[in-house]
Amino acid sequence: MRFLIVSEEDIRNGVVTDKYFIWTEKILKAKGINPKVVAEVTTSSWGIFAGLSDVLRLMEGKPVDIYAMPEGCLFYPHEPVLTIVGRYLDFARFETTLLGFLCHSSAVATQAFKFKLAAGDKKVFSFGTRRMHPALAAVIERSAYIGGVDGVSNYSAEKYLGIKSMGTMPHALIICFGDQVRAWRAFDEVVDEEVPRTMLIDTYYDEKTEAVLAIENVRRVDGVRLDTPSSRRGNFRKIVEEVRWELDIRGRKDVKIFVSGGISVRDILELRDVVDAFGVGTSIAGARPMDFAMDIVEREGKFVAKRGKRGGMKQIYRDWNKLEDEIKLFGDEAPEGKEPLLRKVMENGRILIDTDLEEARALALKQMKIIRELGIEEDFLSDHKA
Ligand code: PCP
């Protein structure tokens, strides 16, 4: 028995494709048609580009050239994030997989970016791999990390991504002890000293009662976590404020407040002044896929485009001061002072520029900083306001 996960081999060989590409291949081959084309990947929303790493692995060794934005790059509606140049039959059947990599990774990265942008200087952690198929754990954590989260909870990220995972404690630990204080103390005794002591304070009693119980009975408490489900929250802000008050009057302003459980961007906007860190599951890991499409824009050197799309291979030029882009034809003269965003990353199947996780995240965070400096957060978060 093996899990129902398609093999890497089937992905690389194009078995994981939509049937209409199989027909297309058959027809084009039968009729001897295989034009040299330029195809670009675009969508109608903004986002943070991620998933290129897997696309490069997919297309490696295939006779195509690829131009792409770096991972972590902010893209605007209708900008090509990736352009592929080659004979159509050399990549036709890989469209499904290529888009799948980009749609999923970029969606998670974009969602993580929104959460981190909303949180300001407060921390955001990715807690949501449990909501998705486990085969996707590394790609979810990678994408969330690119989007700017401060840490990820899935342990496999250490093995697959080389980044440290983090966590607090589950309700199950407390229930196993049958007593919060014994469980908290055991955590403090057993877990490595460099791990923050964030005590879960909503298992049996009111959050504020357990918060006080924790600081009065445990050697070291760095933070408290409220995982109260929305159904029991009432006025959550008031609960958090009460906890803060009770900690503060006992001289524990140093104890951080961490909240999790069904957190949305809106929750973050409403709570960020009273909360220090957010654990976000479904809203990041289960991000609605980005609807990237791949379209042919040149055929045998001639501009072509289906309805609603613009013909011609393009370049995007960024004004980094304003975070504004200009789209021009690839061969056109570059506007002064603007940086081209699409780089040739693959030539005839050979990777010219590979991706780097830390660089991608740094790029996302650099753009987030510019958005804050320009005071245009609203443009990126307006969908999430009340
Ligand atoms: C899990 C974790 C976070 C939740 C998931 C985040 O909670 O503690 O709070 O996911 P969400 O944003 O989709 O709600 P539980 O499953 O309640 O686990 P536990 O009680 O063990 O903390």
GROMACS .gro file of N, CA and C and ligand atoms in nm, residues 125-131 153 168-173 175 200 202-203 225-230 233 258-264 279-285, ligand 1:
model
  139
  125PHE      N    1   0.265   3.331   1.253
  125PHE     CA    2   0.321   3.198   1.232
  125PHE      C    3   0.226   3.114   1.149
  126SER      N    4   0.282   3.030   1.064
  126SER     CA    5   0.202   2.939   0.982
  126SER      C    6   0.172   2.813   1.062
  127PHE      N    7   0.044   2.790   1.090
  127PHE     CA    8   0.001   2.676   1.173
  127PHE      C    9  -0.087   2.579   1.095
  128GLY      N   10  -0.097   2.596   0.963
  128GLY     CA   11  -0.209   2.531   0.894
  128GLY      C   12  -0.184   2.407   0.811
  129THR      N   13  -0.065   2.345   0.820
  129THR     CA   14  -0.044   2.229   0.733
  129THR      C   15  -0.144   2.118   0.764
  130ARG      N   16  -0.194   2.114   0.887
  130ARG     CA   17  -0.293   2.010   0.924
  130ARG      C   18  -0.424   2.024   0.846
  131ARG      N   19  -0.443   2.138   0.784
  131ARG     CA   20  -0.566   2.158   0.708
  131ARG      C   21  -0.557   2.105   0.565
  153SER      N   22   0.510   2.594   1.163
  153SER     CA   23   0.497   2.492   1.268
  153SER      C   24   0.529   2.350   1.221
  168THR      N   25   0.406   2.575   2.015
  168THR     CA   26   0.382   2.598   2.157
  168THR      C   27   0.347   2.463   2.222
  169MET      N   28   0.219   2.444   2.256
  169MET     CA   29   0.176   2.314   2.310
  169MET      C   30   0.030   2.292   2.274
  170PRO      N   31  -0.008   2.166   2.252
  170PRO     CA   32  -0.149   2.139   2.220
  170PRO      C   33  -0.232   2.120   2.348
  171HIS      N   34  -0.363   2.131   2.334
  171HIS     CA   35  -0.451   2.102   2.448
  171HIS      C   36  -0.429   1.958   2.495
  172ALA      N   37  -0.394   1.871   2.401
  172ALA     CA   38  -0.376   1.729   2.436
  172ALA      C   39  -0.270   1.711   2.544
  173LEU      N   40  -0.165   1.794   2.542
  173LEU     CA   41  -0.060   1.780   2.644
  173LEU      C   42  -0.118   1.807   2.782
  175ILE      N   43  -0.434   1.792   2.873
  175ILE     CA   44  -0.533   1.689   2.909
  175ILE      C   45  -0.464   1.559   2.951
  200LEU      N   46  -0.039   2.742   2.698
  200LEU     CA   47  -0.176   2.744   2.645
  200LEU      C   48  -0.271   2.764   2.764
  202ASP      N   49  -0.631   2.813   2.780
  202ASP     CA   50  -0.777   2.811   2.769
  202ASP      C   51  -0.835   2.670   2.773
  203THR      N   52  -0.765   2.580   2.841
  203THR     CA   53  -0.812   2.441   2.838
  203THR      C   54  -0.934   2.418   2.928
  225ARG      N   55  -0.085   3.151   2.528
  225ARG     CA   56  -0.159   3.137   2.401
  225ARG      C   57  -0.307   3.115   2.428
  226LEU      N   58  -0.387   3.192   2.357
  226LEU     CA   59  -0.533   3.176   2.364
  226LEU      C   60  -0.576   3.113   2.233
  227ASP      N   61  -0.624   2.993   2.240
  227ASP     CA   62  -0.666   2.921   2.118
  227ASP      C   63  -0.818   2.908   2.116
  228THR      N   64  -0.883   2.995   2.192
  228THR     CA   65  -1.028   2.990   2.209
  228THR      C   66  -1.101   2.989   2.075
  229PRO      N   67  -1.182   2.886   2.049
  229PRO     CA   68  -1.253   2.884   1.921
  229PRO      C   69  -1.352   3.000   1.910
  230SER      N   70  -1.373   3.049   1.790
  230SER     CA   71  -1.460   3.166   1.770
  230SER      C   72  -1.597   3.145   1.834
  233ARG      N   73  -1.584   3.265   2.190
  233ARG     CA   74  -1.507   3.382   2.221
  233ARG      C   75  -1.583   3.500   2.280
  258PHE      N   76  -0.027   3.548   2.267
  258PHE     CA   77  -0.027   3.477   2.138
  258PHE      C   78  -0.171   3.428   2.117
  259VAL      N   79  -0.230   3.457   2.001
  259VAL     CA   80  -0.365   3.403   1.976
  259VAL      C   81  -0.367   3.318   1.849
  260SER      N   82  -0.455   3.220   1.847
  260SER     CA   83  -0.467   3.131   1.731
  260SER      C   84  -0.609   3.077   1.726
  261GLY      N   85  -0.640   3.010   1.618
  261GLY     CA   86  -0.771   2.948   1.600
  261GLY      C   87  -0.862   3.034   1.515
  262GLY      N   88  -0.873   3.000   1.387
  262GLY     CA   89  -0.964   3.070   1.297
  262GLY      C   90  -0.931   3.217   1.274
  263ILE      N   91  -0.804   3.252   1.283
  263ILE     CA   92  -0.766   3.394   1.269
  263ILE      C   93  -0.769   3.438   1.121
  264SER      N   94  -0.835   3.552   1.098
  264SER     CA   95  -0.842   3.610   0.964
  264SER      C   96  -0.761   3.740   0.962
  279GLY      N   97  -0.112   3.280   1.541
  279GLY     CA   98  -0.091   3.151   1.474
  279GLY      C   99  -0.205   3.134   1.375
  280VAL      N  100  -0.171   3.123   1.248
  280VAL     CA  101  -0.276   3.121   1.144
  280VAL      C  102  -0.272   2.989   1.068
  281GLY      N  103  -0.384   2.920   1.066
  281GLY     CA  104  -0.392   2.791   0.996
  281GLY      C  105  -0.460   2.803   0.862
  282THR      N  106  -0.588   2.768   0.860
  282THR     CA  107  -0.666   2.762   0.735
  282THR      C  108  -0.649   2.883   0.645
  283SER      N  109  -0.649   3.001   0.702
  283SER     CA  110  -0.649   3.122   0.619
  283SER      C  111  -0.522   3.139   0.537
  284ILE      N  112  -0.412   3.078   0.580
  284ILE     CA  113  -0.290   3.086   0.497
  284ILE      C  114  -0.275   2.955   0.419
  285ALA      N  115  -0.272   2.842   0.490
  285ALA     CA  116  -0.247   2.714   0.423
  285ALA      C  117  -0.356   2.680   0.320
  387PCP     C1  118  -0.465   2.408   1.603
  387PCP     C2  119  -0.364   2.508   1.647
  387PCP     C3  120  -0.412   2.642   1.594
  387PCP     C4  121  -0.510   2.611   1.489
  387PCP     C5  122  -0.499   2.465   1.468
  387PCP     C6  123  -0.485   2.694   1.366
  387PCP     O1  124  -0.574   2.407   1.687
  387PCP     O2  125  -0.348   2.504   1.781
  387PCP     O3  126  -0.476   2.716   1.687
  387PCP     O4  127  -0.569   2.662   1.261
  387PCP     P1  128  -0.692   2.750   1.212
  387PCP     O5  129  -0.641   2.890   1.187
  387PCP     O6  130  -0.735   2.680   1.088
  387PCP     O7  131  -0.795   2.748   1.321
  387PCP     P2  132  -0.648   2.275   1.740
  387PCP     O8  133  -0.681   2.186   1.626
  387PCP     O9  134  -0.757   2.322   1.827
  387PCP    O10  135  -0.537   2.200   1.823
  387PCP     P3  136  -0.495   2.208   1.975
  387PCP    O11  137  -0.619   2.211   2.056
  387PCP    O12  138  -0.418   2.086   1.996
  387PCP    O13  139  -0.414   2.331   1.988
   0.00000   0.00000   0.00000
